[in-house]
mmCIF file of C-alpha atoms in Angstrom:
data_model
loop_
_atom_site.group_PDB
_atom_site.id
_atom_site.type_symbol
_atom_site.label_atom_id
_atom_site.label_comp_id
_atom_site.label_asym_id
_atom_site.label_seq_id
_atom_site.Cartn_x
_atom_site.Cartn_y
_atom_site.Cartn_z
ATOM 1 C CA VAL W 29 -14.943 -1.864 -45.693
ATOM 2 C CA HIS W 30 -13.082 -5.057 -47.063
ATOM 3 C CA ILE W 31 -10.243 -2.176 -48.256
ATOM 4 C CA ALA W 32 -10.552 -1.100 -45.161
ATOM 5 C CA MET W 33 -10.276 -4.718 -43.099
ATOM 6 C CA GLU W 34 -7.633 -5.488 -45.243
ATOM 7 C CA LYS W 35 -9.151 -8.496 -47.430
ATOM 8 C CA TYR W 36 -7.943 -6.965 -50.774
ATOM 9 C CA SER W 37 -9.459 -10.372 -52.586
ATOM 10 C CA GLN W 38 -13.215 -9.366 -51.673
ATOM 11 C CA ALA W 39 -12.686 -5.915 -52.398
ATOM 12 C CA PHE W 40 -11.829 -6.504 -55.692
ATOM 13 C CA ASN W 41 -14.513 -8.681 -56.268
ATOM 14 C CA CYS W 42 -16.966 -6.347 -55.158
ATOM 15 C CA LEU W 43 -15.010 -3.510 -57.368
ATOM 16 C CA ASN W 44 -15.378 -5.277 -60.220
ATOM 17 C CA GLU W 45 -18.946 -5.984 -59.636
ATOM 18 C CA ALA W 46 -19.646 -2.116 -58.732
ATOM 19 C CA ILE W 47 -17.568 -1.360 -62.100
ATOM 20 C CA ARG W 48 -19.800 -3.331 -64.220
ATOM 21 C CA VAL W 49 -23.216 -1.672 -63.499
ATOM 22 C CA PHE W 50 -21.223 2.055 -63.243
ATOM 23 C CA ASP W 51 -20.047 1.361 -66.688
ATOM 24 C CA MET W 52 -24.056 0.536 -67.561
ATOM 25 C CA PHE W 53 -25.108 4.225 -66.467
ATOM 26 C CA PRO W 54 -22.225 6.093 -67.140
ATOM 27 C CA ASP W 55 -23.980 9.631 -67.241
ATOM 28 C CA GLU W 56 -25.487 9.218 -63.785
ATOM 29 C CA ALA W 57 -22.401 7.628 -61.831
ATOM 30 C CA GLY W 58 -19.213 10.134 -63.327
ATOM 31 C CA SER W 59 -17.013 10.376 -60.603
ATOM 32 C CA LEU W 60 -17.819 7.053 -58.715
ATOM 33 C CA LEU W 61 -17.196 5.232 -61.479
ATOM 34 C CA LEU W 62 -13.404 6.725 -61.223
ATOM 35 C CA ASP W 63 -13.362 6.390 -57.587
ATOM 36 C CA ALA W 64 -14.052 2.407 -57.750
ATOM 37 C CA VAL W 65 -11.660 1.843 -60.501
ATOM 38 C CA VAL W 66 -8.586 3.507 -58.662
ATOM 39 C CA MET W 67 -9.598 1.990 -55.648
ATOM 40 C CA LYS W 68 -9.338 -1.860 -57.530
ATOM 41 C CA GLY W 69 -5.671 -0.384 -58.672
ATOM 42 C CA ASP W 70 -5.240 -0.138 -55.317
ATOM 43 C CA SER W 71 -6.570 -3.669 -54.363
ATOM 44 C CA LEU W 72 -4.558 -5.207 -56.726
ATOM 45 C CA PHE W 73 -1.755 -3.331 -55.863
ATOM 46 C CA GLN W 74 -1.787 -4.680 -52.353
ATOM 47 C CA LEU W 75 -2.139 -8.015 -53.619
ATOM 48 C CA LYS W 76 1.088 -7.655 -55.015
ATOM 49 C CA ASP W 77 -0.617 -7.963 -58.469
ATOM 50 C CA TYR W 78 1.498 -5.292 -59.633
ATOM 51 C CA PRO W 79 1.110 -5.608 -63.775
ATOM 52 C CA ALA W 80 -2.177 -5.026 -62.858
ATOM 53 C CA SER W 81 -2.626 -2.618 -60.568
ATOM 54 C CA VAL W 82 -0.341 -0.199 -63.121
ATOM 55 C CA ALA W 83 -3.340 -1.262 -66.207
ATOM 56 C CA VAL W 84 -5.570 0.073 -63.919
ATOM 57 C CA PHE W 85 -4.331 2.825 -62.501
ATOM 58 C CA GLN W 86 -3.251 3.774 -66.845
ATOM 59 C CA GLU W 87 -7.379 3.268 -67.057
ATOM 60 C CA ALA W 88 -8.069 5.979 -64.299
ATOM 61 C CA VAL W 89 -5.340 8.297 -65.401
ATOM 62 C CA GLU W 90 -6.939 8.083 -68.868
ATOM 63 C CA MET W 91 -10.574 8.523 -67.352
ATOM 64 C CA PHE W 92 -9.499 11.260 -65.447
ATOM 65 C CA SER W 93 -8.755 13.691 -68.640
ATOM 66 C CA HIS W 94 -12.143 13.225 -69.991
ATOM 67 C CA PHE W 95 -13.671 15.138 -66.821
ATOM 68 C CA SER W 96 -14.111 18.915 -67.166
ATOM 69 C CA GLN W 97 -13.211 20.175 -63.366
ATOM 70 C CA SER W 98 -9.624 19.950 -61.952
ATOM 71 C CA TYR W 99 -8.663 17.312 -59.438
ATOM 72 C CA GLY W 100 -5.188 17.968 -59.231
ATOM 73 C CA GLU W 101 -4.306 16.530 -56.078
ATOM 74 C CA SER W 102 -6.278 13.206 -56.746
ATOM 75 C CA VAL W 103 -4.481 13.456 -60.190
ATOM 76 C CA ALA W 104 -0.929 14.132 -58.727
ATOM 77 C CA THR W 105 -1.909 11.174 -56.339
ATOM 78 C CA LEU W 106 -2.716 8.969 -58.977
ATOM 79 C CA TYR W 107 0.175 8.896 -60.684
ATOM 80 C CA TYR W 108 2.424 8.609 -56.950
ATOM 81 C CA LYS W 109 0.679 5.297 -57.311
ATOM 82 C CA LEU W 110 1.235 4.485 -60.700
ATOM 83 C CA GLY W 111 4.913 4.993 -60.269
ATOM 84 C CA LEU W 112 5.031 3.156 -56.943
ATOM 85 C CA ALA W 113 3.819 -0.053 -58.979
ATOM 86 C CA CYS W 114 5.997 0.833 -62.203
ATOM 87 C CA SER W 115 8.767 0.530 -59.198
ATOM 88 C CA LYS W 116 7.737 -2.945 -57.536
ATOM 89 C CA MET W 117 8.025 -4.045 -61.044
ATOM 90 C CA ASN W 118 11.480 -2.923 -62.191
ATOM 91 C CA ALA W 119 9.915 -0.299 -64.839
ATOM 92 C CA TYR W 120 11.741 2.388 -63.530
ATOM 93 C CA GLU W 121 11.579 4.666 -66.642
ATOM 94 C CA GLU W 122 7.992 4.298 -66.476
ATOM 95 C CA ALA W 123 7.939 4.646 -62.281
ATOM 96 C CA PHE W 124 10.356 7.659 -62.750
ATOM 97 C CA ALA W 125 7.916 9.180 -65.737
ATOM 98 C CA SER W 126 5.078 8.759 -63.125
ATOM 99 C CA PHE W 127 6.813 10.957 -60.541
ATOM 100 C CA ARG W 128 7.859 13.634 -62.153
ATOM 101 C CA GLN W 129 3.843 13.740 -63.203
ATOM 102 C CA CYS W 130 2.814 13.880 -60.217
ATOM 103 C CA ILE W 131 5.958 16.462 -58.503
ATOM 104 C CA ARG W 132 4.431 18.901 -61.767
ATOM 105 C CA VAL W 133 0.695 18.601 -60.889
ATOM 106 C CA PHE W 134 1.436 19.028 -56.967
ATOM 107 C CA SER W 135 4.045 21.537 -57.833
ATOM 108 C CA GLU W 136 1.576 23.461 -59.317
ATOM 109 C CA ASP W 137 -1.886 23.018 -57.641
ATOM 110 C CA LEU W 138 -0.257 23.496 -54.372
ATOM 111 C CA GLY W 139 3.222 25.296 -54.713
ATOM 112 C CA PRO W 140 7.203 23.362 -55.182
ATOM 113 C CA ASP W 141 7.980 23.594 -51.849
ATOM 114 C CA HIS W 142 4.632 21.545 -50.104
ATOM 115 C CA LEU W 143 5.467 18.805 -47.713
ATOM 116 C CA ARG W 144 4.059 16.313 -50.308
ATOM 117 C CA VAL W 145 6.352 17.362 -53.297
ATOM 118 C CA GLY W 146 8.569 16.227 -50.202
ATOM 119 C CA ASP W 147 7.057 12.847 -49.785
ATOM 120 C CA VAL W 148 6.965 12.487 -53.592
ATOM 121 C CA MET W 149 11.660 13.266 -53.895
ATOM 122 C CA TYR W 150 11.794 10.920 -51.007
ATOM 123 C CA ASP W 151 10.435 7.817 -52.624
ATOM 124 C CA VAL W 152 12.512 9.100 -56.091
ATOM 125 C CA GLY W 153 15.576 9.362 -53.975
ATOM 126 C CA LYS W 154 15.155 5.816 -52.957
ATOM 127 C CA LEU W 155 14.297 4.466 -56.454
ATOM 128 C CA VAL W 156 17.317 6.311 -58.031
ATOM 129 C CA TYR W 157 19.789 4.543 -55.707
ATOM 130 C CA SER W 158 18.197 1.218 -56.092
ATOM 131 C CA HIS W 159 18.161 1.363 -59.516
ATOM 132 C CA GLY W 160 22.269 1.363 -59.090
ATOM 133 C CA GLU W 161 23.516 3.384 -62.253
ATOM 134 C CA HIS W 162 26.707 5.482 -62.370
ATOM 135 C CA GLY W 163 25.814 8.584 -59.975
ATOM 136 C CA SER W 164 23.301 6.993 -58.112
ATOM 137 C CA ALA W 165 24.346 7.485 -54.539
ATOM 138 C CA GLU W 166 24.958 11.336 -55.537
ATOM 139 C CA LYS W 167 21.671 11.867 -57.506
ATOM 140 C CA SER W 168 19.714 9.814 -54.456
ATOM 141 C CA MET W 169 21.280 12.214 -51.803
ATOM 142 C CA GLU W 170 20.281 15.437 -53.598
ATOM 143 C CA CYS W 171 17.144 14.046 -53.496
ATOM 144 C CA PHE W 172 17.404 13.485 -50.076
ATOM 145 C CA LYS W 173 18.715 16.767 -49.212
ATOM 146 C CA GLU W 174 15.956 18.054 -51.279
ATOM 147 C CA VAL W 175 13.500 16.645 -49.315
ATOM 148 C CA MET W 176 15.116 17.578 -46.206
ATOM 149 C CA ARG W 177 15.702 21.272 -46.907
ATOM 150 C CA ILE W 178 11.357 21.218 -47.606
ATOM 151 C CA TYR W 179 10.700 19.634 -44.376
ATOM 152 C CA SER W 180 12.493 21.830 -42.823
ATOM 153 C CA LEU W 181 10.539 24.657 -43.931
ATOM 154 C CA ASN W 182 7.394 23.063 -43.685
ATOM 155 C CA LYS W 183 8.768 22.631 -39.767
ATOM 156 C CA HIS W 184 8.802 18.769 -40.375
ATOM 157 C CA GLN W 185 12.451 18.502 -39.568
ATOM 158 C CA ASN W 186 11.505 16.154 -35.990
ATOM 159 C CA HIS W 187 8.904 14.448 -38.609
ATOM 160 C CA VAL W 188 8.866 10.335 -38.230
ATOM 161 C CA ARG W 189 9.881 10.835 -41.898
ATOM 162 C CA ALA W 190 12.566 13.155 -41.759
ATOM 163 C CA ALA W 191 13.709 9.963 -39.342
ATOM 164 C CA ASP W 192 13.142 8.290 -42.385
ATOM 165 C CA VAL W 193 15.481 10.324 -44.897
ATOM 166 C CA SER W 194 18.217 10.214 -42.357
ATOM 167 C CA VAL W 195 18.121 6.568 -42.330
ATOM 168 C CA GLN W 196 18.170 6.786 -46.038
ATOM 169 C CA MET W 197 20.808 9.306 -46.257
ATOM 170 C CA ALA W 198 23.120 6.899 -44.031
ATOM 171 C CA THR W 199 22.860 3.636 -46.049
ATOM 172 C CA ILE W 200 24.294 5.684 -49.074
ATOM 173 C CA HIS W 201 27.177 7.048 -46.399
ATOM 174 C CA THR W 202 27.411 2.901 -44.975
ATOM 175 C CA ASP W 203 27.746 1.911 -48.724
ATOM 176 C CA LEU W 204 30.401 4.315 -49.619
ATOM 177 C CA GLY W 205 31.925 3.946 -46.566
ATOM 178 C CA GLU W 206 31.891 7.356 -45.005
ATOM 179 C CA TYR W 207 30.990 5.660 -41.496
ATOM 180 C CA ASP W 208 31.059 8.979 -39.322
ATOM 181 C CA GLU W 209 28.463 10.358 -41.584
ATOM 182 C CA ALA W 210 26.154 7.354 -41.352
ATOM 183 C CA ARG W 211 26.763 7.489 -37.177
ATOM 184 C CA ASP W 212 25.316 11.171 -37.042
ATOM 185 C CA ALA W 213 22.719 10.899 -39.492
ATOM 186 C CA LEU W 214 21.734 8.140 -37.658
ATOM 187 C CA LYS W 215 21.781 9.187 -34.275
ATOM 188 C CA LYS W 216 19.507 11.591 -35.614
ATOM 189 C CA ALA W 217 16.699 9.635 -37.148
ATOM 190 C CA LEU W 218 17.114 7.409 -33.726
ATOM 191 C CA LYS W 219 16.370 11.063 -31.665
ATOM 192 C CA ILE W 220 13.726 11.487 -33.646
ATOM 193 C CA TYR W 221 11.630 8.026 -33.270
ATOM 194 C CA GLU W 222 12.714 7.459 -29.375
ATOM 195 C CA GLY W 223 10.319 10.762 -29.279
ATOM 196 C CA GLY W 224 7.513 9.108 -30.653
ATOM 197 C CA ILE W 225 7.927 5.422 -29.091
ATOM 198 C CA GLY W 226 4.737 3.582 -28.510
ATOM 199 C CA GLU W 227 3.815 4.916 -32.036
ATOM 200 C CA LYS W 228 4.173 1.507 -34.596
ATOM 201 C CA THR W 229 6.074 4.033 -37.524
ATOM 202 C CA SER W 230 8.478 5.122 -34.796
ATOM 203 C CA LEU W 231 8.843 1.665 -33.155
ATOM 204 C CA VAL W 232 9.844 0.508 -37.152
ATOM 205 C CA GLY W 233 11.593 3.176 -37.960
ATOM 206 C CA LYS W 234 13.679 2.240 -34.710
ATOM 207 C CA GLY W 235 14.116 -1.182 -35.991
ATOM 208 C CA LEU W 236 15.556 0.213 -39.446
ATOM 209 C CA THR W 237 17.853 2.194 -37.750
ATOM 210 C CA LEU W 238 19.620 -0.687 -35.433
ATOM 211 C CA GLN W 239 19.527 -2.177 -38.310
ATOM 212 C CA GLN W 240 21.455 0.093 -40.322
ATOM 213 C CA ILE W 241 23.793 0.345 -37.260
ATOM 214 C CA GLY W 242 24.537 -3.311 -36.911
ATOM 215 C CA ARG W 243 25.841 -2.657 -41.276
ATOM 216 C CA ILE W 244 28.311 -0.187 -39.819
ATOM 217 C CA HIS W 245 29.265 -2.622 -37.202
ATOM 218 C CA TYR W 246 29.608 -5.433 -39.422
ATOM 219 C CA ALA W 247 31.526 -3.409 -42.440
ATOM 220 C CA LYS W 248 33.920 -2.247 -38.956
ATOM 221 C CA ASN W 249 34.585 -5.973 -38.420
ATOM 222 C CA GLU W 250 32.917 -5.466 -35.579
ATOM 223 C CA PHE W 251 30.852 -8.367 -35.502
ATOM 224 C CA ASP W 252 29.471 -9.060 -32.091
ATOM 225 C CA GLN W 253 28.035 -5.151 -31.661
ATOM 226 C CA ALA W 254 26.592 -5.815 -34.785
ATOM 227 C CA LEU W 255 25.034 -8.826 -33.824
ATOM 228 C CA THR W 256 23.379 -7.290 -31.086
ATOM 229 C CA SER W 257 21.892 -4.354 -33.240
ATOM 230 C CA PHE W 258 20.591 -6.716 -35.524
ATOM 231 C CA LYS W 259 18.908 -8.983 -32.601
ATOM 232 C CA ASP W 260 17.390 -5.564 -31.232
ATOM 233 C CA ALA W 261 16.101 -4.828 -33.978
ATOM 234 C CA LEU W 262 15.012 -8.199 -35.000
ATOM 235 C CA GLN W 263 13.509 -8.328 -31.567
ATOM 236 C CA ILE W 264 11.201 -5.071 -32.535
ATOM 237 C CA PHE W 265 9.792 -6.390 -35.764
ATOM 238 C CA GLN W 266 8.518 -9.005 -33.984
ATOM 239 C CA ASP W 267 6.818 -7.353 -31.225
ATOM 240 C CA THR W 268 5.276 -4.405 -33.726
ATOM 241 C CA LEU W 269 4.944 -6.653 -36.892
ATOM 242 C CA GLY W 270 4.266 -9.989 -36.330
ATOM 243 C CA GLU W 271 6.566 -13.265 -37.005
ATOM 244 C CA LYS W 272 6.120 -13.432 -40.592
ATOM 245 C CA ASP W 273 6.760 -9.562 -42.246
ATOM 246 C CA MET W 274 9.714 -8.910 -44.334
ATOM 247 C CA ASN W 275 11.252 -6.550 -41.873
ATOM 248 C CA VAL W 276 11.786 -9.974 -39.358
ATOM 249 C CA SER W 277 13.551 -11.825 -42.313
ATOM 250 C CA LEU W 278 15.839 -9.681 -43.568
ATOM 251 C CA ALA W 279 16.793 -9.176 -39.664
ATOM 252 C CA LEU W 280 17.473 -12.917 -39.637
ATOM 253 C CA SER W 281 19.219 -13.109 -42.489
ATOM 254 C CA ASN W 282 21.596 -9.940 -41.114
ATOM 255 C CA ILE W 283 21.907 -12.167 -37.331
ATOM 256 C CA GLY W 284 23.027 -15.319 -40.481
ATOM 257 C CA ILE W 285 25.537 -13.484 -42.132
ATOM 258 C CA VAL W 286 27.454 -12.345 -39.010
ATOM 259 C CA HIS W 287 27.020 -15.824 -37.499
ATOM 260 C CA ALA W 288 28.503 -17.093 -41.225
ATOM 261 C CA ARG W 289 31.926 -14.335 -40.635
ATOM 262 C CA LYS W 290 32.083 -15.917 -36.814
ATOM 263 C CA SER W 291 32.271 -19.408 -37.791
ATOM 264 C CA GLU W 292 29.275 -20.442 -36.387
ATOM 265 C CA HIS W 293 27.916 -22.622 -39.116
ATOM 266 C CA GLU W 294 25.061 -24.126 -37.148
ATOM 267 C CA LYS W 295 23.479 -20.707 -36.089
ATOM 268 C CA ALA W 296 23.844 -19.154 -39.573
ATOM 269 C CA VAL W 297 22.023 -21.624 -41.529
ATOM 270 C CA GLU W 298 19.567 -21.718 -38.771
ATOM 271 C CA MET W 299 19.094 -18.151 -38.991
ATOM 272 C CA CYS W 300 19.081 -17.496 -43.125
ATOM 273 C CA THR W 301 17.026 -20.523 -42.947
ATOM 274 C CA LYS W 302 14.430 -19.310 -41.444
ATOM 275 C CA ALA W 303 15.116 -15.958 -43.464
ATOM 276 C CA LEU W 304 14.360 -17.732 -46.711
ATOM 277 C CA LYS W 305 10.621 -19.296 -45.146
ATOM 278 C CA ILE W 306 9.196 -16.190 -44.477
ATOM 279 C CA ARG W 307 10.339 -14.401 -47.726
ATOM 280 C CA LYS W 308 8.515 -17.447 -50.124
ATOM 281 C CA LEU W 309 5.094 -16.013 -48.093
ATOM 282 C CA HIS W 310 5.065 -13.283 -49.712
ATOM 283 C CA PHE W 311 6.743 -13.737 -52.933
ATOM 284 C CA ASP W 312 7.154 -15.970 -55.860
ATOM 285 C CA ASP W 313 10.581 -17.168 -56.960
ATOM 286 C CA ASP W 314 12.868 -13.941 -57.323
ATOM 287 C CA GLN W 315 15.714 -12.723 -56.865
ATOM 288 C CA ASP W 316 15.889 -12.000 -53.814
ATOM 289 C CA ILE W 317 15.159 -15.951 -53.013
ATOM 290 C CA ALA W 318 18.046 -16.728 -55.217
ATOM 291 C CA ASP W 319 20.463 -14.756 -53.288
ATOM 292 C CA SER W 320 19.202 -16.476 -50.763
ATOM 293 C CA LEU W 321 19.754 -20.393 -51.649
ATOM 294 C CA PHE W 322 23.520 -19.324 -52.713
ATOM 295 C CA ASN W 323 24.070 -17.668 -49.155
ATOM 296 C CA ILE W 324 23.009 -20.758 -47.927
ATOM 297 C CA ALA W 325 24.991 -22.668 -49.759
ATOM 298 C CA ASN W 326 27.957 -20.887 -48.991
ATOM 299 C CA ILE W 327 27.428 -21.464 -45.408
ATOM 300 C CA LEU W 328 26.990 -25.559 -46.144
ATOM 301 C CA ASP W 329 30.140 -25.369 -48.622
ATOM 302 C CA ASP W 330 32.372 -23.671 -45.454
ATOM 303 C CA TRP W 331 30.905 -26.001 -42.845
ATOM 304 C CA GLY W 332 32.206 -28.802 -45.278
ATOM 305 C CA ARG W 333 29.117 -30.113 -46.015
ATOM 306 C CA LYS W 334 29.297 -29.968 -49.737
ATOM 307 C CA ASP W 335 26.582 -32.419 -50.904
ATOM 308 C CA GLU W 336 24.289 -30.246 -49.650
ATOM 309 C CA ALA W 337 25.202 -27.277 -50.873
ATOM 310 C CA LEU W 338 25.983 -28.227 -53.995
ATOM 311 C CA ILE W 339 21.933 -28.820 -54.448
ATOM 312 C CA LEU W 340 21.351 -25.389 -52.824
ATOM 313 C CA PHE W 341 23.573 -24.260 -55.845
ATOM 314 C CA GLU W 342 21.964 -25.639 -57.843
ATOM 315 C CA LYS W 343 18.621 -24.410 -57.075
ATOM 316 C CA ALA W 344 19.532 -21.173 -57.359
ATOM 317 C CA LEU W 345 21.437 -21.170 -60.948
ATOM 318 C CA LYS W 346 18.136 -22.797 -61.802
ATOM 319 C CA LEU W 347 16.190 -19.814 -60.972
ATOM 320 C CA TYR W 348 19.074 -17.044 -61.682
ATOM 321 C CA LYS W 349 18.449 -18.118 -65.540
ATOM 322 C CA SER W 350 14.572 -18.096 -64.770
ATOM 323 C CA LEU W 351 14.776 -14.565 -64.156
ATOM 324 C CA PRO W 352 14.721 -11.329 -66.175
ATOM 325 C CA GLY W 353 16.975 -8.688 -66.001
ATOM 326 C CA ASP W 354 20.742 -8.812 -65.827
ATOM 327 C CA LEU W 355 22.089 -11.957 -63.784
ATOM 328 C CA GLU W 356 24.750 -13.891 -65.624
ATOM 329 C CA ILE W 357 27.172 -12.472 -62.832
ATOM 330 C CA SER W 358 24.711 -14.324 -60.237
ATOM 331 C CA GLN W 359 25.225 -17.099 -62.350
ATOM 332 C CA ALA W 360 28.678 -17.421 -63.077
ATOM 333 C CA ASN W 361 29.042 -17.082 -59.577
ATOM 334 C CA CYS W 362 26.833 -20.431 -59.346
ATOM 335 C CA GLN W 363 28.875 -22.626 -61.690
ATOM 336 C CA GLN W 364 32.320 -21.391 -60.162
ATOM 337 C CA ARG W 365 31.165 -22.994 -56.396
ATOM 338 C CA ILE W 366 29.395 -25.669 -57.994
ATOM 339 C CA GLY W 367 32.433 -26.457 -59.877
ATOM 340 C CA SER W 368 34.339 -25.646 -57.452
ATOM 341 C CA ILE W 369 32.570 -28.848 -55.284
ATOM 342 C CA TYR W 370 32.621 -31.221 -58.127
ATOM 343 C CA TRP W 371 36.450 -30.145 -58.353
ATOM 344 C CA SER W 372 36.846 -31.085 -54.624
ATOM 345 C CA LYS W 373 34.717 -34.492 -55.043
ATOM 346 C CA GLY W 374 37.691 -35.623 -58.081
ATOM 347 C CA ASN W 375 34.808 -35.335 -60.322
ATOM 348 C CA VAL W 376 36.483 -33.442 -63.275
#
């Protein structure tokens, strides 16, 4: 009940107590204990405690191995959840391994062309591209093409998820500078989303498509058209998801970046600061927050407000240094801008 009401902290506490009791009677509890453990992992995932959710899902996988009967689809779904949790931690190898296991079990139980296989491959494609290794664009595009083949085979080519795939393909085309191909993919997506207007997933999908259209305009220096697309997306996200959703933050940030390119510094700082405040509601200090601080500092620096920019550059640098991963280039960019400000002030 708590999970259905999205009260995940209460759900977590209840499930811990249920697991404690079930552990006292393991033979009688059986699958009830397993269900409680999986739901505990779900609650931790929703609470964004990804390391704990990974540990719980791994425990559940081990528990499944002790059951004599087949739980194929349930095991595959569990591997899928484990893959998502690992990807949230940027544990890419573990995420790929879990998704591979998920696809293997679904393929064995349901067939290699089942929709569930396509759905998992969609997330694999996104993970491959976000990983950013050499050749990731080509590999992820192949994933998305295979997903579309499976959807078409199952007569789901006009389903909302197929539109989601088109948006992902458009993202890759845009990043590669293939704007005509990106526009074609976005037109397909927009047609599907607009056919389901009134449904939340379709509305959000339309907003994401408009964001991507805005990116194409921005890349081509068509700033007024980009601003219109980003503002339309923002309105959809605010109406559909609420003022504090991360999609709202992204739209605000995009609007701010366009204003910055138009040298409308006050509007740019206002939008990017609003975006940063929303992001801080969802996450502790992370790379995106450091990037946001750096971007706002850049705008202030270009605006001539050097002292305010310096404070934010130094905050961003401190955060970059505290984060795991290869962030030397980001640190170097901060240090270069900090040095430039001190130089302009005659403090060499």
